[in-house]
mmCIF file of C-alpha atoms and ligand atoms in Angstrom:
data_model
loop_
_atom_site.group_PDB
_atom_site.id
_atom_site.type_symbol
_atom_site.label_atom_id
_atom_site.label_comp_id
_atom_site.label_asym_id
_atom_site.label_seq_id
_atom_site.Cartn_x
_atom_site.Cartn_y
_atom_site.Cartn_z
ATOM 1 C CA MET D 1 0.000 0.000 0.000
ATOM 2 C CA ALA D 2 1.389 3.421 -1.010
ATOM 3 C CA THR D 3 2.152 5.783 1.851
ATOM 4 C CA PRO D 4 0.021 8.972 1.644
ATOM 5 C CA LYS D 5 1.920 11.975 0.272
ATOM 6 C CA LYS D 6 2.798 14.658 2.770
ATOM 7 C CA SER D 7 0.656 17.736 2.139
ATOM 8 C CA THR D 8 2.546 20.661 0.601
ATOM 9 C CA ARG D 9 -0.154 23.112 1.748
ATOM 10 C CA ARG D 10 1.138 25.694 4.191
ATOM 11 C CA THR D 11 -0.990 26.917 7.036
ATOM 12 C CA ILE D 12 -1.343 30.656 7.535
ATOM 13 C CA ASP D 13 0.545 32.038 10.471
ATOM 14 C CA ARG D 14 -2.359 33.710 12.275
ATOM 15 C CA SER D 15 -0.236 35.603 14.762
ATOM 16 C CA ARG D 16 1.801 37.146 11.922
ATOM 17 C CA LEU D 17 -1.458 38.052 10.182
ATOM 18 C CA GLN D 18 -2.671 39.711 13.388
ATOM 19 C CA ALA D 19 0.634 41.605 13.770
ATOM 20 C CA LEU D 20 0.438 42.893 10.165
ATOM 21 C CA MET D 21 -3.195 43.924 10.683
ATOM 22 C CA SER D 22 -2.347 45.841 13.879
ATOM 23 C CA ARG D 23 0.558 47.563 12.135
ATOM 24 C CA GLU D 24 -1.685 48.701 9.252
ATOM 25 C CA GLU D 25 -4.431 49.868 11.647
ATOM 26 C CA GLU D 26 -1.934 51.921 13.624
ATOM 27 C CA LYS D 27 -0.426 53.418 10.465
ATOM 28 C CA PHE D 28 -3.919 54.345 9.266
ATOM 29 C CA VAL D 29 -4.616 56.232 12.499
ATOM 30 C CA THR D 30 -1.248 58.038 12.755
ATOM 31 C CA GLU D 31 -1.379 59.207 9.152
ATOM 32 C CA ARG D 32 -4.888 60.686 9.470
ATOM 33 C CA PRO D 33 -4.999 62.939 12.564
ATOM 34 C CA LEU D 34 -7.458 65.434 11.017
ATOM 35 C CA SER D 35 -9.964 62.750 10.016
ATOM 36 C CA ALA D 36 -9.643 61.260 13.509
ATOM 37 C CA ALA D 37 -10.359 64.674 15.091
ATOM 38 C CA LEU D 38 -13.360 65.311 12.812
ATOM 39 C CA TYR D 39 -14.759 61.866 13.577
ATOM 40 C CA ALA D 40 -14.462 62.553 17.322
ATOM 41 C CA ARG D 41 -16.127 65.974 16.887
ATOM 42 C CA ALA D 42 -18.965 64.566 14.731
ATOM 43 C CA GLN D 43 -19.891 62.062 17.470
ATOM 44 C CA LYS D 44 -21.538 65.000 19.284
ATOM 45 C CA SER D 45 -23.890 66.010 16.460
ATOM 46 C CA LEU D 46 -24.246 63.060 14.059
ATOM 47 C CA LEU D 47 -25.681 59.695 14.985
ATOM 48 C CA GLY D 48 -22.637 57.412 14.991
ATOM 49 C CA GLY D 49 -20.409 60.315 13.891
ATOM 50 C CA VAL D 50 -21.400 60.043 10.209
ATOM 51 C CA PRO D 51 -24.157 61.629 8.073
ATOM 52 C CA MET D 52 -25.343 58.221 6.805
ATOM 53 C CA ASN D 53 -24.925 55.164 9.016
ATOM 54 C CA TRP D 54 -23.411 52.834 6.368
ATOM 55 C CA MET D 55 -20.392 55.172 6.175
ATOM 56 C CA LYS D 56 -19.221 53.536 9.396
ATOM 57 C CA LYS D 57 -18.581 50.336 7.465
ATOM 58 C CA TRP D 58 -15.086 51.560 6.693
ATOM 59 C CA ALA D 59 -12.131 49.184 7.048
ATOM 60 C CA GLY D 60 -10.050 51.476 9.316
ATOM 61 C CA LYS D 61 -10.913 52.717 12.808
ATOM 62 C CA PHE D 62 -12.913 55.644 11.388
ATOM 63 C CA PRO D 63 -13.981 56.816 7.931
ATOM 64 C CA VAL D 64 -11.689 59.333 6.242
ATOM 65 C CA PHE D 65 -13.223 62.802 5.896
ATOM 66 C CA VAL D 66 -13.173 64.170 2.351
ATOM 67 C CA ALA D 67 -11.742 67.567 1.394
ATOM 68 C CA GLU D 68 -12.273 67.486 -2.389
ATOM 69 C CA ALA D 69 -13.176 65.161 -5.232
ATOM 70 C CA HIS D 70 -12.543 65.422 -8.969
ATOM 71 C CA GLY D 71 -12.986 62.804 -11.678
ATOM 72 C CA ALA D 72 -12.129 59.357 -10.303
ATOM 73 C CA HIS D 73 -10.101 60.687 -7.335
ATOM 74 C CA PHE D 74 -10.737 62.278 -3.959
ATOM 75 C CA GLN D 75 -8.439 63.783 -1.330
ATOM 76 C CA ASP D 76 -8.994 63.494 2.392
ATOM 77 C CA VAL D 77 -8.502 66.311 4.914
ATOM 78 C CA ASP D 78 -5.029 64.938 5.741
ATOM 79 C CA GLY D 79 -3.893 65.343 2.127
ATOM 80 C CA HIS D 80 -3.997 61.697 0.979
ATOM 81 C CA ASP D 81 -5.152 61.010 -2.566
ATOM 82 C CA TYR D 82 -7.422 58.013 -3.310
ATOM 83 C CA VAL D 83 -8.906 56.395 -6.393
ATOM 84 C CA ASP D 84 -12.631 56.350 -5.593
ATOM 85 C CA LEU D 85 -13.728 52.751 -6.111
ATOM 86 C CA CYS D 86 -17.263 53.609 -4.877
ATOM 87 C CA LEU D 87 -18.148 55.761 -7.881
ATOM 88 C CA GLY D 88 -20.358 53.134 -9.505
ATOM 89 C CA ASP D 89 -22.762 53.011 -6.571
ATOM 90 C CA THR D 90 -23.234 56.766 -6.302
ATOM 91 C CA GLY D 91 -24.574 59.785 -8.113
ATOM 92 C CA ALA D 92 -20.992 60.404 -9.195
ATOM 93 C CA MET D 93 -20.912 57.348 -11.477
ATOM 94 C CA THR D 94 -19.596 59.528 -14.311
ATOM 95 C CA GLY D 95 -16.867 61.050 -12.098
ATOM 96 C CA HIS D 96 -16.829 63.737 -9.417
ATOM 97 C CA SER D 97 -17.894 67.221 -10.550
ATOM 98 C CA PRO D 98 -17.595 66.780 -14.339
ATOM 99 C CA SER D 99 -16.932 70.292 -15.620
ATOM 100 C CA PRO D 100 -19.942 70.701 -18.009
ATOM 101 C CA ALA D 101 -22.287 69.731 -15.145
ATOM 102 C CA ALA D 102 -20.419 71.836 -12.549
ATOM 103 C CA THR D 103 -20.624 74.904 -14.825
ATOM 104 C CA ALA D 104 -24.342 74.432 -15.562
ATOM 105 C CA ILE D 105 -25.171 73.824 -11.881
ATOM 106 C CA ALA D 106 -23.180 76.890 -10.742
ATOM 107 C CA ARG D 107 -24.997 79.022 -13.355
ATOM 108 C CA GLN D 108 -28.441 77.840 -12.253
ATOM 109 C CA VAL D 109 -27.772 78.318 -8.533
ATOM 110 C CA ASN D 110 -27.846 82.077 -9.065
ATOM 111 C CA HIS D 111 -31.212 81.909 -10.853
ATOM 112 C CA GLY D 112 -33.289 79.997 -8.294
ATOM 113 C CA ILE D 113 -32.593 76.618 -6.707
ATOM 114 C CA THR D 114 -36.025 75.115 -6.143
ATOM 115 C CA LEU D 115 -39.497 76.172 -7.272
ATOM 116 C CA MET D 116 -43.065 74.963 -7.219
ATOM 117 C CA LEU D 117 -43.485 75.702 -10.923
ATOM 118 C CA PRO D 118 -41.994 74.156 -14.067
ATOM 119 C CA THR D 119 -39.198 75.704 -16.120
ATOM 120 C CA GLU D 120 -38.297 75.376 -19.783
ATOM 121 C CA ASP D 121 -35.405 73.150 -18.706
ATOM 122 C CA ALA D 122 -37.880 70.577 -17.342
ATOM 123 C CA ALA D 123 -39.493 70.186 -20.769
ATOM 124 C CA ARG D 124 -36.072 70.041 -22.408
ATOM 125 C CA VAL D 125 -34.994 67.249 -20.022
ATOM 126 C CA GLY D 126 -38.280 65.365 -20.629
ATOM 127 C CA GLU D 127 -37.582 65.487 -24.385
ATOM 128 C CA GLU D 128 -34.033 64.232 -23.867
ATOM 129 C CA LEU D 129 -35.215 61.347 -21.656
ATOM 130 C CA THR D 130 -37.676 60.313 -24.381
ATOM 131 C CA ARG D 131 -34.928 60.474 -26.996
ATOM 132 C CA ARG D 132 -32.669 58.277 -24.883
ATOM 133 C CA PHE D 133 -35.000 55.739 -23.358
ATOM 134 C CA GLY D 134 -37.969 55.730 -25.732
ATOM 135 C CA LEU D 135 -40.780 56.252 -23.179
ATOM 136 C CA PRO D 136 -42.909 59.346 -23.897
ATOM 137 C CA TYR D 137 -43.893 60.674 -20.419
ATOM 138 C CA TRP D 138 -41.738 61.601 -17.408
ATOM 139 C CA GLN D 139 -41.980 62.861 -13.840
ATOM 140 C CA PHE D 140 -39.211 63.790 -11.403
ATOM 141 C CA THR D 141 -38.319 62.948 -7.811
ATOM 142 C CA LEU D 142 -35.262 63.462 -5.624
ATOM 143 C CA THR D 143 -34.274 59.827 -5.149
ATOM 144 C CA ALA D 144 -34.609 56.579 -7.065
ATOM 145 C CA THR D 145 -36.370 55.157 -4.004
ATOM 146 C CA ASP D 146 -39.093 57.742 -4.419
ATOM 147 C CA ALA D 147 -39.317 57.195 -8.184
ATOM 148 C CA ASN D 148 -39.765 53.464 -7.527
ATOM 149 C CA ARG D 149 -42.483 54.220 -4.980
ATOM 150 C CA PHE D 150 -44.420 56.383 -7.444
ATOM 151 C CA ALA D 151 -44.064 53.774 -10.194
ATOM 152 C CA ILE D 152 -45.386 51.076 -7.841
ATOM 153 C CA ARG D 153 -48.351 53.243 -6.815
ATOM 154 C CA ILE D 154 -49.264 53.872 -10.437
ATOM 155 C CA ALA D 155 -49.027 50.158 -11.235
ATOM 156 C CA ARG D 156 -51.227 49.315 -8.244
ATOM 157 C CA GLU D 157 -53.779 51.956 -9.152
ATOM 158 C CA ILE D 158 -53.982 50.851 -12.788
ATOM 159 C CA THR D 159 -54.199 47.130 -12.080
ATOM 160 C CA GLN D 160 -56.137 47.429 -8.810
ATOM 161 C CA ARG D 161 -53.819 44.726 -7.440
ATOM 162 C CA GLN D 162 -52.046 44.897 -4.115
ATOM 163 C CA LYS D 163 -48.868 42.855 -4.562
ATOM 164 C CA ILE D 164 -45.589 43.540 -6.315
ATOM 165 C CA LEU D 165 -42.930 41.009 -7.389
ATOM 166 C CA VAL D 166 -39.186 41.412 -6.889
ATOM 167 C CA PHE D 167 -36.106 39.226 -7.287
ATOM 168 C CA ASN D 168 -34.273 37.627 -4.396
ATOM 169 C CA TYR D 169 -31.682 40.006 -2.908
ATOM 170 C CA CYS D 170 -32.675 42.884 -5.144
ATOM 171 C CA TYR D 171 -32.082 46.459 -4.004
ATOM 172 C CA HIS D 172 -34.302 49.345 -5.100
ATOM 173 C CA GLY D 173 -33.596 51.809 -2.295
ATOM 174 C CA THR D 174 -35.627 51.966 0.903
ATOM 175 C CA VAL D 175 -38.905 50.759 -0.607
ATOM 176 C CA ASP D 176 -40.415 48.745 2.274
ATOM 177 C CA GLU D 177 -42.071 46.223 -0.050
ATOM 178 C CA THR D 178 -38.688 45.149 -1.425
ATOM 179 C CA TYR D 179 -37.131 44.097 1.905
ATOM 180 C CA ILE D 180 -38.035 40.476 1.376
ATOM 181 C CA SER D 181 -35.880 37.471 0.621
ATOM 182 C CA LEU D 182 -36.094 33.708 0.278
ATOM 183 C CA HIS D 183 -34.892 31.591 3.203
ATOM 184 C CA ASN D 184 -34.512 27.998 1.984
ATOM 185 C CA GLY D 185 -37.090 28.843 -0.665
ATOM 186 C CA VAL D 186 -39.549 30.397 1.808
ATOM 187 C CA PRO D 187 -40.228 34.161 1.509
ATOM 188 C CA GLY D 188 -39.840 36.301 4.625
ATOM 189 C CA PRO D 189 -38.482 39.613 5.942
ATOM 190 C CA ARG D 190 -34.977 40.425 4.772
ATOM 191 C CA ARG D 191 -32.232 39.958 7.370
ATOM 192 C CA GLY D 192 -31.202 43.203 9.077
ATOM 193 C CA ASN D 193 -34.226 45.256 7.998
ATOM 194 C CA ILE D 194 -34.910 47.937 10.588
ATOM 195 C CA GLY D 195 -38.490 48.630 11.682
ATOM 196 C CA PRO D 196 -40.446 46.775 8.996
ATOM 197 C CA PRO D 197 -44.049 48.127 8.936
ATOM 198 C CA ILE D 198 -45.484 44.655 8.228
ATOM 199 C CA ASN D 199 -44.268 41.262 7.100
ATOM 200 C CA PRO D 200 -43.399 41.908 3.406
ATOM 201 C CA VAL D 201 -45.057 38.629 2.337
ATOM 202 C CA GLU D 202 -48.299 40.644 2.683
ATOM 203 C CA THR D 203 -47.235 42.989 -0.099
ATOM 204 C CA THR D 204 -44.637 41.158 -2.135
ATOM 205 C CA ARG D 205 -43.860 37.978 -4.034
ATOM 206 C CA VAL D 206 -40.186 37.112 -4.446
ATOM 207 C CA VAL D 207 -38.470 34.728 -6.876
ATOM 208 C CA GLU D 208 -34.924 33.917 -7.926
ATOM 209 C CA PHE D 209 -33.657 35.888 -10.917
ATOM 210 C CA ASN D 210 -33.508 33.777 -14.111
ATOM 211 C CA ASP D 211 -36.061 31.258 -12.763
ATOM 212 C CA LEU D 212 -38.878 31.541 -15.313
ATOM 213 C CA ALA D 213 -40.889 28.674 -13.828
ATOM 214 C CA ALA D 214 -40.966 30.407 -10.430
ATOM 215 C CA LEU D 215 -41.882 33.710 -12.070
ATOM 216 C CA GLU D 216 -44.786 32.080 -13.913
ATOM 217 C CA ARG D 217 -45.938 30.290 -10.747
ATOM 218 C CA GLU D 218 -46.052 33.546 -8.751
ATOM 219 C CA LEU D 219 -47.595 35.683 -11.504
ATOM 220 C CA ALA D 220 -50.287 33.062 -12.018
ATOM 221 C CA HIS D 221 -51.878 34.165 -8.722
ATOM 222 C CA SER D 222 -53.058 37.168 -10.786
ATOM 223 C CA ASP D 223 -52.593 39.515 -7.836
ATOM 224 C CA VAL D 224 -49.277 41.092 -8.872
ATOM 225 C CA ALA D 225 -49.503 44.736 -9.976
ATOM 226 C CA CYS D 226 -45.917 44.976 -11.189
ATOM 227 C CA ILE D 227 -42.531 43.352 -11.431
ATOM 228 C CA LEU D 228 -39.924 45.775 -10.098
ATOM 229 C CA ALA D 229 -36.547 44.734 -11.494
ATOM 230 C CA GLU D 230 -33.064 45.769 -12.387
ATOM 231 C CA PRO D 231 -32.390 44.326 -15.861
ATOM 232 C CA VAL D 232 -29.134 42.928 -14.420
ATOM 233 C CA LEU D 233 -29.009 42.417 -10.632
ATOM 234 C CA THR D 234 -26.222 44.726 -9.467
ATOM 235 C CA ASN D 235 -26.578 44.730 -5.715
ATOM 236 C CA VAL D 236 -25.787 41.065 -5.014
ATOM 237 C CA GLY D 237 -22.661 40.802 -7.089
ATOM 238 C CA ILE D 238 -23.603 41.167 -10.761
ATOM 239 C CA VAL D 239 -26.144 38.624 -12.015
ATOM 240 C CA HIS D 240 -26.792 38.784 -15.751
ATOM 241 C CA PRO D 241 -30.013 37.501 -17.288
ATOM 242 C CA GLU D 242 -29.808 34.228 -19.199
ATOM 243 C CA PRO D 243 -30.083 34.730 -22.982
ATOM 244 C CA GLY D 244 -33.758 35.394 -23.854
ATOM 245 C CA TYR D 245 -34.764 35.774 -20.195
ATOM 246 C CA TRP D 246 -36.238 39.256 -20.431
ATOM 247 C CA GLU D 247 -38.209 38.482 -23.573
ATOM 248 C CA LYS D 248 -39.853 35.531 -21.840
ATOM 249 C CA ALA D 249 -40.300 37.321 -18.502
ATOM 250 C CA ALA D 250 -41.973 40.294 -20.230
ATOM 251 C CA ALA D 251 -44.278 37.908 -22.126
ATOM 252 C CA LEU D 252 -45.278 36.279 -18.811
ATOM 253 C CA ALA D 253 -45.964 39.708 -17.307
ATOM 254 C CA ARG D 254 -48.240 40.567 -20.251
ATOM 255 C CA LYS D 255 -49.993 37.186 -20.047
ATOM 256 C CA PHE D 256 -50.924 37.743 -16.384
ATOM 257 C CA GLY D 257 -51.745 41.474 -16.646
ATOM 258 C CA THR D 258 -48.699 42.562 -14.606
ATOM 259 C CA LEU D 259 -46.805 45.752 -15.458
ATOM 260 C CA LEU D 260 -43.010 45.752 -15.805
ATOM 261 C CA ILE D 261 -40.981 48.443 -14.010
ATOM 262 C CA ILE D 262 -37.323 48.516 -15.004
ATOM 263 C CA ASP D 263 -34.998 50.256 -12.531
ATOM 264 C CA GLU D 264 -31.902 51.440 -14.440
ATOM 265 C CA THR D 265 -30.294 53.337 -11.564
ATOM 266 C CA HIS D 266 -27.111 51.244 -11.786
ATOM 267 C CA THR D 267 -27.425 49.583 -15.203
ATOM 268 C CA ILE D 268 -27.346 52.968 -16.946
ATOM 269 C CA CYS D 269 -23.604 52.216 -17.123
ATOM 270 C CA THR D 270 -24.526 49.917 -20.071
ATOM 271 C CA GLY D 271 -24.677 53.034 -22.300
ATOM 272 C CA PRO D 272 -26.522 56.327 -22.887
ATOM 273 C CA GLY D 273 -29.889 54.539 -23.291
ATOM 274 C CA GLY D 274 -29.212 52.104 -20.468
ATOM 275 C CA TYR D 275 -29.675 48.346 -20.667
ATOM 276 C CA THR D 276 -33.232 48.958 -21.898
ATOM 277 C CA ARG D 277 -32.101 50.615 -25.130
ATOM 278 C CA ALA D 278 -29.085 48.379 -25.648
ATOM 279 C CA HIS D 279 -31.150 45.177 -25.321
ATOM 280 C CA GLY D 280 -34.510 46.345 -26.688
ATOM 281 C CA LEU D 281 -36.489 45.892 -23.443
ATOM 282 C CA LYS D 282 -40.059 47.209 -23.387
ATOM 283 C CA PRO D 283 -40.901 48.269 -19.822
ATOM 284 C CA ASP D 284 -44.254 49.833 -18.935
ATOM 285 C CA LEU D 285 -42.554 52.089 -16.399
ATOM 286 C CA PHE D 286 -38.900 53.031 -16.176
ATOM 287 C CA VAL D 287 -36.916 54.391 -13.215
ATOM 288 C CA ILE D 288 -33.501 55.980 -13.052
ATOM 289 C CA GLY D 289 -31.753 57.999 -10.345
ATOM 290 C CA LYS D 290 -28.284 58.692 -8.974
ATOM 291 C CA PRO D 291 -25.979 59.649 -11.893
ATOM 292 C CA ILE D 292 -28.603 61.470 -13.982
ATOM 293 C CA ALA D 293 -27.753 64.825 -12.365
ATOM 294 C CA SER D 294 -23.994 64.255 -11.955
ATOM 295 C CA GLY D 295 -24.252 63.964 -8.181
ATOM 296 C CA VAL D 296 -27.081 66.399 -7.388
ATOM 297 C CA PRO D 297 -29.886 64.266 -5.889
ATOM 298 C CA ALA D 298 -32.408 63.656 -8.675
ATOM 299 C CA ALA D 299 -34.366 60.778 -10.150
ATOM 300 C CA THR D 300 -37.069 60.279 -12.714
ATOM 301 C CA TYR D 301 -39.713 57.781 -13.742
ATOM 302 C CA GLY D 302 -41.175 57.425 -17.200
ATOM 303 C CA CYS D 303 -44.103 55.505 -18.625
ATOM 304 C CA THR D 304 -45.527 54.362 -21.933
ATOM 305 C CA GLY D 305 -48.387 56.199 -23.644
ATOM 306 C CA ASP D 306 -50.538 53.183 -22.835
ATOM 307 C CA VAL D 307 -49.892 53.513 -19.091
ATOM 308 C CA ALA D 308 -50.433 57.294 -19.196
ATOM 309 C CA GLN D 309 -53.760 56.861 -20.972
ATOM 310 C CA LYS D 310 -55.167 54.116 -18.747
ATOM 311 C CA PRO D 311 -58.267 55.665 -17.126
ATOM 312 C CA ARG D 312 -56.857 54.924 -13.687
ATOM 313 C CA ALA D 313 -53.439 56.433 -14.433
ATOM 314 C CA ALA D 314 -54.975 59.907 -14.460
ATOM 315 C CA SER D 315 -56.087 59.445 -10.873
ATOM 316 C CA SER D 316 -52.587 58.149 -10.013
ATOM 317 C CA TRP D 317 -51.034 61.404 -11.203
ATOM 318 C CA LYS D 318 -53.660 63.109 -9.045
ATOM 319 C CA ILE D 319 -52.608 60.993 -6.029
ATOM 320 C CA ALA D 320 -49.012 62.120 -6.547
ATOM 321 C CA THR D 321 -50.178 65.735 -6.692
ATOM 322 C CA LEU D 322 -52.273 65.304 -3.571
ATOM 323 C CA ALA D 323 -49.307 63.845 -1.675
ATOM 324 C CA GLU D 324 -47.196 66.801 -2.693
ATOM 325 C CA SER D 325 -49.776 69.449 -1.810
ATOM 326 C CA GLU D 326 -50.243 67.755 1.565
ATOM 327 C CA ALA D 327 -46.460 68.028 2.085
ATOM 328 C CA LEU D 328 -46.659 71.697 1.092
ATOM 329 C CA SER D 329 -49.437 72.474 3.541
ATOM 330 C CA GLN D 330 -47.395 70.775 6.303
ATOM 331 C CA ALA D 331 -44.332 72.840 5.375
ATOM 332 C CA THR D 332 -46.376 76.076 5.366
ATOM 333 C CA ARG D 333 -47.781 75.281 8.802
ATOM 334 C CA PHE D 334 -44.282 75.082 10.316
ATOM 335 C CA ARG D 335 -43.011 78.307 8.790
HETATM 336 C C1 PLP S 1 -31.008 49.744 -8.477
HETATM 337 C C2 PLP S 1 -31.210 50.806 -7.441
HETATM 338 N N1 PLP S 1 -32.390 51.423 -7.358
HETATM 339 C C3 PLP S 1 -32.619 52.391 -6.445
HETATM 340 C C4 PLP S 1 -31.633 52.770 -5.553
HETATM 341 C C5 PLP S 1 -31.921 53.827 -4.529
HETATM 342 O O1 PLP S 1 -31.381 55.055 -4.909
HETATM 343 P P1 PLP S 1 -31.612 56.346 -3.996
HETATM 344 O O2 PLP S 1 -30.560 56.297 -2.952
HETATM 345 O O3 PLP S 1 -31.478 57.501 -4.957
HETATM 346 O O4 PLP S 1 -32.986 56.279 -3.427
HETATM 347 C C6 PLP S 1 -30.370 52.144 -5.599
HETATM 348 C C7 PLP S 1 -29.295 52.535 -4.681
HETATM 349 O O5 PLP S 1 -28.181 52.063 -4.726
HETATM 350 C C8 PLP S 1 -30.152 51.138 -6.564
HETATM 351 O O6 PLP S 1 -28.976 50.496 -6.635
#
C-alpha cells in the first residue's frame, strides 16, 4: 500500500497576520490625525459620527473625511489622494464634478434653486429622456427610491392589485415592499431590515432571478400589480439575465396582466440609453436615479403612452399631486 503523500499546503501564520493587521491599523490612524479629530467631533452632532450610518462600514478605525473630489479621485482632509472605487454606486458614477455639469449647476444656482413651478429646462430634459429611453412621459423625484415608490403606486392603481414582485436580494432603495428574501425557498423579511411596517409577504412575491418557472408560478396568482426589477441584478454581485430571459419574462408579465418596471439606476452604465435601449427591453414604467444629475440628488420615472392613458393612471397622477400638496401644507404650517 502506497504511503500517503505529505501535504505541501502551508498553514497561515495567524499571529503574523494579526501583527500585520495591527501595524496597518496603527499606520492608518497616525497618518490621518485630522480625520480622527473630525470623527471625534462629529460624534456629538451626528448619529454614529457620520451623516449616513453605512459610512461607518469603513475598514479602518474611522472613515476618512473628504476635502475634495474630482474625476475618479478624492483627497482626504489629511492630504492623501485616493482612487474612488465607490463611484459606480453613487450619483458620481460619471466622475466627481464633471466640468460641463459643474458649470451648468453653478450658473443655475444664481437663478433659483427650487421652485413649485416648471421651467423650460424641465421640458427640455423630458424630451431628452424620451430620446434616450424611448418612453414618452416623465416625472421627477429626488431619489430613485421615491421614483420606484411612485411607479409602484401607479401600477397598483392601474391594475387594482395589491402585490408587487421582486427578485431575491434585489435592491431598489428603501422601498419597504422590497425588503423580502427567500430563506430555503420560503419568503420572509430580509435579514437586518430595521423597523419593517409589516411582514413583506403581505405585499410582495419574491423569486430567484432567471427562474422563469418560479416567475410564472407567482404571476399566475393574478394579484401582482408589477414586477420591479433591475435588468441585471447589481446589488448582489452582478447577475446577468440568461439569454432570452427578459423576452420571456416580459411575455409572462403581459400574459398575467402585470406591469413591468425597469430600474436602471445602476445599469445605466450599459450606455446612454441604459440596458433597456441596448437590449430592446419594453418596460411599462422606467426608473432611473443617482448619476442622472452628476451627483445632485435627482431621479425620474417614465411611462408608456398606454400607461399614461389608462383611465386609472390619471387618478394616479392626481394621487401624486395630492401627496405633494399635503407636504406643502405641512411645510407652510411650520413656517
Ligand atoms: C437599483 C437601485 N435602485 C434604487 C436605488 C436607490 O437610490 P436612492 O438612494 O437615490 O434612493 C439604488 C441605490 O443604490 C439602486 O442600486
